[in-house]
Coordinates of N, CA and C in Angstrom, one line a residue:
M194 N -125.1 -24.7 147.8 CA -124.4 -23.9 146.9 C -123.0 -24.6 146.5
T195 N -122.7 -24.7 145.0 CA -121.5 -25.3 144.7 C -120.5 -24.4 144.8
R196 N -119.3 -25.0 144.5 CA -118.1 -24.3 144.7 C -117.9 -23.4 143.6
N197 N -118.4 -23.5 142.3 CA -118.4 -22.6 141.4 C -119.2 -21.6 141.5
E198 N -120.4 -21.8 142.2 CA -121.3 -20.6 142.4 C -120.7 -19.7 143.4
K199 N -120.0 -20.2 144.4 CA -119.4 -19.5 145.5 C -118.2 -18.6 144.9
S200 N -117.5 -19.3 143.9 CA -116.3 -18.6 143.3 C -116.9 -17.4 142.6
E201 N -118.1 -17.8 141.9 CA -118.6 -16.5 141.0 C -119.1 -15.4 141.9
I202 N -119.7 -15.7 143.0 CA -120.3 -14.6 144.1 C -118.9 -13.9 144.5
I203 N -117.9 -14.6 144.8 CA -116.8 -13.9 145.5 C -116.1 -13.1 144.3
A204 N -116.0 -13.5 143.1 CA -115.5 -12.7 142.0 C -116.4 -11.3 141.7
N205 N -117.7 -11.4 141.7 CA -118.5 -10.3 141.6 C -118.4 -9.3 142.8
L206 N -118.5 -9.8 143.9 CA -118.4 -9.2 145.2 C -116.9 -8.3 145.2
Q207 N -115.8 -9.1 144.9 CA -114.5 -8.4 144.9 C -114.5 -7.2 143.9
D208 N -115.1 -7.5 142.6 CA -115.1 -6.4 141.7 C -115.9 -5.2 142.2
E209 N -117.0 -5.4 142.8 CA -117.8 -4.4 143.3 C -117.1 -3.6 144.5
F210 N -116.6 -4.4 145.4 CA -116.1 -3.8 146.5 C -114.6 -3.0 146.1
K211 N -113.9 -3.3 145.2 CA -112.8 -2.6 144.6 C -113.2 -1.3 144.1
K212 N -114.3 -1.1 143.6 CA -114.8 0.0 142.8 C -115.6 1.0 144.1
S213 N -115.8 0.3 145.1 CA -116.5 1.2 146.2 C -115.8 2.1 147.0
E214 N -116.1 3.2 147.3 CA -115.7 4.1 148.1 C -116.1 4.0 149.6
A215 N -117.3 3.3 149.7 CA -117.8 3.0 151.1 C -118.5 1.7 151.3
I216 N -118.3 0.8 152.1 CA -118.9 -0.4 152.3 C -119.3 -0.6 153.7
I217 N -120.6 -0.6 154.1 CA -121.1 -0.6 155.4 C -121.8 -1.9 155.7
V218 N -121.5 -2.5 156.8 CA -122.1 -3.7 157.3 C -123.0 -3.4 158.4
C219 N -124.4 -4.0 158.2 CA -125.3 -3.7 159.2 C -126.1 -5.0 159.7
D220 N -126.7 -4.9 160.7 CA -127.5 -6.0 161.3 C -128.9 -5.9 160.9
Y221 N -129.4 -6.8 160.2 CA -130.9 -6.7 159.8 C -131.8 -7.8 160.6
R222 N -131.4 -8.4 161.6 CA -132.1 -9.5 162.2 C -133.4 -8.9 162.7
G223 N -134.5 -9.6 162.4 CA -135.8 -9.1 162.7 C -136.6 -8.4 161.9
L224 N -136.0 -7.8 161.0 CA -136.7 -6.9 159.8 C -137.5 -7.7 158.9
S225 N -138.5 -7.3 158.5 CA -139.6 -8.0 157.6 C -138.9 -7.7 156.1
V226 N -139.3 -8.5 155.2 CA -139.1 -8.6 153.9 C -139.3 -7.2 153.3
K227 N -140.5 -6.7 153.7 CA -141.2 -5.5 153.1 C -140.1 -4.4 153.4
K228 N -139.6 -4.3 154.7 CA -138.9 -3.3 155.2 C -137.4 -3.3 154.5
L229 N -137.0 -4.7 154.2 CA -135.7 -4.8 153.5 C -135.9 -4.4 152.1
E230 N -137.2 -4.5 151.5 CA -137.4 -4.1 150.0 C -137.3 -2.5 150.0
N231 N -137.9 -2.1 151.1 CA -137.7 -0.5 151.2 C -136.3 0.2 151.1
L232 N -135.5 -0.6 152.0 CA -134.0 -0.3 151.9 C -133.4 -0.4 150.5
R233 N -133.8 -1.6 149.9 CA -133.2 -1.9 148.5 C -133.7 -0.8 147.5
N234 N -134.9 -0.3 147.7 CA -135.5 0.6 146.7 C -134.9 2.0 147.0
A235 N -134.8 2.3 148.3 CA -133.9 3.7 148.5 C -132.5 3.6 148.0
A236 N -131.9 2.4 148.3 CA -130.6 2.4 147.7 C -130.5 2.3 146.1
R237 N -131.5 1.8 145.4 CA -131.4 1.7 144.0 C -131.5 3.1 143.5
E238 N -132.3 4.0 144.2 CA -132.5 5.4 143.6 C -131.3 6.0 143.8
Q239 N -130.2 5.7 144.8 CA -129.0 6.5 145.0 C -127.9 5.8 144.4
N240 N -128.1 4.8 143.5 CA -127.2 4.0 142.8 C -126.1 3.3 143.9
V241 N -126.9 2.7 145.0 CA -126.1 2.0 146.0 C -126.6 0.6 145.9
K242 N -125.7 -0.4 146.3 CA -126.1 -1.8 146.3 C -126.2 -2.3 147.7
V243 N -127.1 -3.3 147.7 CA -127.5 -3.9 149.0 C -127.6 -5.3 148.8
Q244 N -126.9 -6.2 149.6 CA -127.0 -7.5 149.5 C -126.6 -8.3 150.9
V245 N -127.4 -9.3 150.9 CA -127.2 -10.2 152.0 C -126.2 -11.4 151.6
V246 N -125.0 -11.5 152.2 CA -124.1 -12.5 151.9 C -123.5 -13.1 152.9
K247 N -123.1 -14.4 152.8 CA -122.5 -15.3 153.8 C -121.1 -14.5 154.2
N248 N -120.8 -14.4 155.6 CA -119.8 -13.7 156.1 C -118.5 -14.2 155.5
T249 N -118.4 -15.5 155.3 CA -117.1 -16.2 154.8 C -116.8 -15.7 153.3
L250 N -117.9 -15.6 152.6 CA -117.8 -15.3 151.2 C -117.3 -13.5 151.1
A251 N -118.2 -13.0 151.8 CA -117.7 -11.5 152.0 C -116.4 -11.2 152.4
N252 N -116.0 -12.1 153.3 CA -114.7 -11.8 154.0 C -113.7 -12.1 152.9
I253 N -113.8 -13.1 152.2 CA -112.7 -13.5 151.0 C -112.8 -12.4 150.2
A254 N -114.0 -11.9 149.8 CA -114.0 -10.9 148.7 C -113.3 -9.5 149.2
L255 N -113.6 -9.3 150.5 CA -113.1 -8.0 151.0 C -111.6 -8.1 151.2
N256 N -111.1 -9.2 151.5 CA -109.6 -9.4 151.5 C -109.1 -9.3 150.0
N257 N -109.7 -10.0 149.2 CA -109.2 -9.8 147.7 C -109.1 -8.4 147.2
A258 N -110.1 -7.7 147.7 CA -110.3 -6.2 147.3 C -109.4 -5.4 148.0
E259 N -108.6 -5.9 149.0 CA -107.7 -5.2 149.9 C -108.4 -4.1 150.8
K260 N -109.5 -4.7 151.4 CA -110.3 -3.9 152.4 C -110.6 -4.9 153.6
T261 N -109.5 -4.6 154.3 CA -109.4 -5.7 155.4 C -109.6 -5.0 156.8
G262 N -109.9 -5.6 157.8 CA -110.0 -5.2 159.1 C -111.4 -5.1 159.7
M263 N -112.5 -5.4 159.0 CA -113.9 -5.4 159.4 C -114.0 -6.7 160.2
E264 N -114.7 -6.8 161.4 CA -115.1 -7.9 162.1 C -116.5 -8.2 161.6
L265 N -116.6 -9.6 161.1 CA -117.8 -9.9 160.4 C -118.3 -11.1 161.2
K266 N -119.6 -10.8 162.2 CA -120.0 -11.9 162.9 C -121.7 -11.8 162.6
D267 N -122.5 -12.9 162.9 CA -123.8 -12.9 162.9 C -124.4 -12.7 161.6
T268 N -125.7 -12.3 161.6 CA -126.3 -12.0 160.4 C -126.0 -10.5 159.8
N269 N -125.5 -10.4 158.6 CA -125.1 -9.1 158.1 C -125.7 -8.8 156.6
I270 N -125.9 -7.5 156.6 CA -126.5 -7.1 155.1 C -125.3 -6.1 154.9
Y271 N -124.9 -6.2 153.5 CA -123.8 -5.2 153.1 C -124.3 -4.1 152.1
V272 N -124.1 -2.9 152.3 CA -124.4 -1.8 151.6 C -123.1 -1.2 151.1
W273 N -123.0 -0.9 149.7 CA -121.8 -0.3 149.2 C -122.1 0.5 147.9
G274 N -121.2 1.3 147.7 CA -121.5 2.3 146.4 C -120.0 2.9 146.2
E275 N -120.1 3.7 145.0 CA -118.9 4.6 144.6 C -119.2 5.8 145.4
D276 N -120.2 6.3 145.7 CA -120.3 7.6 146.3 C -120.6 7.3 147.8
Q277 N -119.7 7.6 148.7 CA -119.5 7.3 149.9 C -120.6 8.2 150.7
L278 N -121.0 9.4 150.3 CA -122.1 10.1 151.0 C -123.4 9.6 150.6
A279 N -123.7 9.1 149.5 CA -125.0 8.4 149.1 C -125.1 7.2 149.9
V280 N -124.2 6.3 150.1 CA -124.2 5.1 150.9 C -124.5 5.4 152.4
T281 N -123.7 6.3 153.0 CA -124.0 6.8 154.3 C -125.4 7.3 154.6
K282 N -125.8 8.1 153.5 CA -127.2 8.8 153.9 C -128.1 7.7 153.8
V283 N -128.2 6.7 152.8 CA -129.2 5.7 152.7 C -129.2 4.8 154.0
V284 N -128.0 4.5 154.6 CA -128.0 3.6 155.7 C -128.3 4.4 156.9
A285 N -128.0 5.6 157.1 CA -128.4 6.4 158.4 C -129.8 6.6 158.3
K286 N -130.5 7.0 157.0 CA -132.0 7.2 157.0 C -132.8 6.0 157.3
F287 N -132.2 4.8 156.9 CA -132.9 3.7 157.2 C -132.8 3.1 158.7
D288 N -131.6 3.5 159.2 CA -131.2 3.2 160.6 C -132.2 4.1 161.5
E289 N -132.4 5.3 161.2 CA -133.2 6.1 162.0 C -134.8 5.6 162.0
A290 N -135.2 5.0 160.8 CA -136.6 4.6 160.6 C -136.8 3.2 161.2
N291 N -135.9 2.6 161.5 CA -136.1 1.2 161.8 C -135.2 0.8 163.1
D292 N -135.8 0.4 164.3 CA -135.2 0.2 165.3 C -134.3 -1.3 165.5
L293 N -134.8 -2.2 164.5 CA -134.1 -3.5 164.4 C -132.8 -3.4 163.4
F294 N -132.8 -2.3 162.8 CA -131.5 -2.2 161.8 C -130.6 -1.5 162.5
K295 N -129.5 -2.1 162.6 CA -128.1 -1.5 163.2 C -126.9 -1.5 162.4
I296 N -126.3 -0.4 162.6 CA -125.0 -0.2 161.7 C -123.9 -0.7 162.7
K297 N -123.1 -1.8 162.0 CA -122.1 -2.5 162.7 C -120.7 -1.7 162.5
T298 N -120.3 -1.8 161.3 CA -119.0 -1.4 160.9 C -119.0 -1.0 159.5
A299 N -118.0 -0.2 159.1 CA -117.9 0.1 157.7 C -116.4 0.3 157.3
F300 N -116.2 0.5 156.0 CA -114.9 0.7 155.4 C -114.9 1.8 154.6
I301 N -114.4 3.0 155.1 CA -114.7 4.1 154.3 C -113.4 4.9 154.1
E302 N -113.0 5.4 153.0 CA -111.7 6.3 152.7 C -110.5 5.3 153.0
G303 N -110.6 4.0 152.9 CA -109.4 3.2 153.0 C -109.2 2.7 154.4
E304 N -110.1 3.0 155.3 CA -109.9 2.5 156.9 C -111.2 2.0 157.1
V305 N -111.2 1.3 158.2 CA -112.3 0.7 159.0 C -112.9 2.1 159.8
A306 N -114.2 2.1 159.5 CA -114.8 3.3 160.4 C -115.8 2.9 161.3
N307 N -116.0 3.7 162.4 CA -117.3 3.2 163.3 C -118.5 3.9 163.0
V308 N -119.4 3.6 163.8 CA -120.8 4.1 163.6 C -120.8 5.6 163.5
D309 N -120.1 6.2 164.5 CA -120.0 7.7 164.6 C -119.7 8.4 163.2
K310 N -118.5 7.8 162.6 CA -118.1 8.4 161.3 C -119.1 8.1 160.2
V311 N -119.9 7.0 160.3 CA -120.9 6.9 159.2 C -122.0 7.9 159.4
L312 N -122.4 8.1 160.6 CA -123.4 9.0 160.8 C -123.0 10.6 160.8
A313 N -121.9 10.8 160.9 CA -121.3 12.1 160.7 C -121.2 12.4 159.1
L314 N -120.7 11.5 158.3 CA -120.8 11.5 156.9 C -122.0 11.6 156.2
S315 N -123.0 11.1 156.9 CA -124.4 11.1 156.2 C -125.0 12.5 156.4
K316 N -124.6 13.3 157.4 CA -125.0 14.6 157.7 C -124.5 15.7 156.6
M317 N -123.4 15.3 156.1 CA -122.8 16.3 155.2 C -123.5 16.4 153.8
P318 N -123.5 17.8 153.4 CA -124.3 17.7 152.1 C -123.6 17.2 151.0
S319 N -124.4 16.8 150.0 CA -124.0 16.1 148.9 C -123.5 17.0 147.8
R320 N -122.9 16.5 146.7 CA -122.2 17.3 145.8 C -123.3 18.3 145.3
D321 N -124.5 17.7 144.8 CA -125.5 18.5 144.3 C -126.0 19.6 145.2
E322 N -126.0 19.3 146.5 CA -126.6 20.3 147.4 C -125.4 21.4 147.7
L323 N -124.3 21.0 147.5 CA -123.3 22.1 147.6 C -123.0 22.9 146.4
I324 N -123.5 22.5 145.1 CA -123.5 23.2 144.2 C -124.7 24.2 144.2
A325 N -125.8 23.6 144.6 CA -127.0 24.5 144.8 C -126.7 25.7 145.8
M326 N -126.0 25.5 146.9 CA -125.7 26.3 147.9 C -124.6 27.3 147.2
L327 N -123.8 27.1 146.4 CA -122.7 27.9 145.7 C -123.5 28.8 144.7
L328 N -124.6 28.2 144.0 CA -125.2 29.1 143.1 C -126.1 30.1 143.8
Q329 N -126.7 29.7 144.9 CA -127.4 30.7 145.8 C -126.5 31.9 146.2
V330 N -125.4 31.6 146.4 CA -124.4 32.4 147.0 C -124.0 33.4 145.8
W331 N -123.7 32.9 144.7 CA -123.6 33.8 143.6 C -124.6 34.5 143.0
N332 N -125.8 33.9 143.2 CA -127.0 34.8 142.7 C -127.4 35.8 143.6
A333 N -127.2 35.9 145.0 CA -127.7 36.8 145.9 C -127.4 38.2 145.6
P334 N -126.1 38.6 145.2 CA -125.7 40.1 144.9 C -126.6 40.5 143.7
I335 N -126.7 39.7 142.7 CA -127.5 40.2 141.6 C -128.9 40.3 141.9
Q336 N -129.6 39.4 142.6 CA -130.7 39.5 143.1 C -131.0 40.6 144.2
N337 N -130.2 40.9 145.1 CA -130.3 42.1 145.8 C -130.3 43.5 145.0
F338 N -129.3 43.4 143.9 CA -129.0 44.6 143.1 C -130.4 45.0 142.5
T339 N -131.1 43.9 141.7 CA -132.3 44.1 141.1 C -133.4 44.6 142.0
I340 N -133.5 43.9 143.1 CA -134.5 44.4 144.2 C -134.3 45.8 144.5
G341 N -133.1 46.3 144.8 CA -132.7 47.8 145.0 C -133.2 48.5 143.9
L342 N -132.8 48.2 142.7 CA -133.2 49.0 141.5 C -134.7 49.2 141.4
N343 N -135.5 48.0 141.6 CA -136.8 48.1 141.6 C -137.5 49.0 142.6
A344 N -136.8 48.9 143.9 CA -137.5 49.7 144.9 C -137.2 51.3 144.6
L345 N -135.9 51.7 144.0 CA -135.7 52.8 143.5 C -136.6 53.5 142.7
K346 N -137.1 52.4 141.6 CA -137.8 52.8 140.4 C -139.2 53.3 141.1
E347 N -139.9 52.3 142.0 CA -141.1 52.6 142.6 C -141.2 54.0 143.6
K348 N -140.0 54.2 144.1 CA -139.8 55.4 145.0 C -140.0 56.7 144.0
K349 N -139.2 56.6 142.9 CA -139.2 57.6 141.9 C -140.6 57.8 141.4
E350 N -141.3 56.7 140.9 CA -142.7 56.8 140.6 C -143.6 57.2 141.5
Q351 N -143.4 57.2 142.6 CA -144.4 57.6 143.9 C -144.0 59.3 144.1
L352 N -142.9 59.7 143.8 CA -142.5 60.9 143.9 C -143.0 61.9 142.8
A353 N -143.0 61.3 141.6 CA -143.5 62.0 140.5 C -144.9 62.3 140.3

């Protein structure tokens, strides 16, 4: 890899990392290409990016993006995106399904996060799920009122 290619990779990663709300570093050693492709497909559906990068290049990009403090060792795959819940959900779901895939560290909400925080965030409902819950709550009184009116109507018809 030439120096220009490395500089280009660092610049691209730096731009991506600056925009990201969550960056998760995972160990993927021993996973087949097919399983990694499954991770990439699941991430693509959620607008999350996945890439294997040399630790030195990733470290430079992270430092330039002012996201420091993560310890990068061994083989790593980087998962990042603008929606931190989507990133954590993709990683946690893949972690549950694959024994060889391990979450190492993360950078979430401006600080280094551990595995427990990543897993806790993955269990939170997404924005769309919260909106659906809110709509159900708003719709419940109207629905119960119409059910009550219908029951009253049927009772009156039976008495008549």
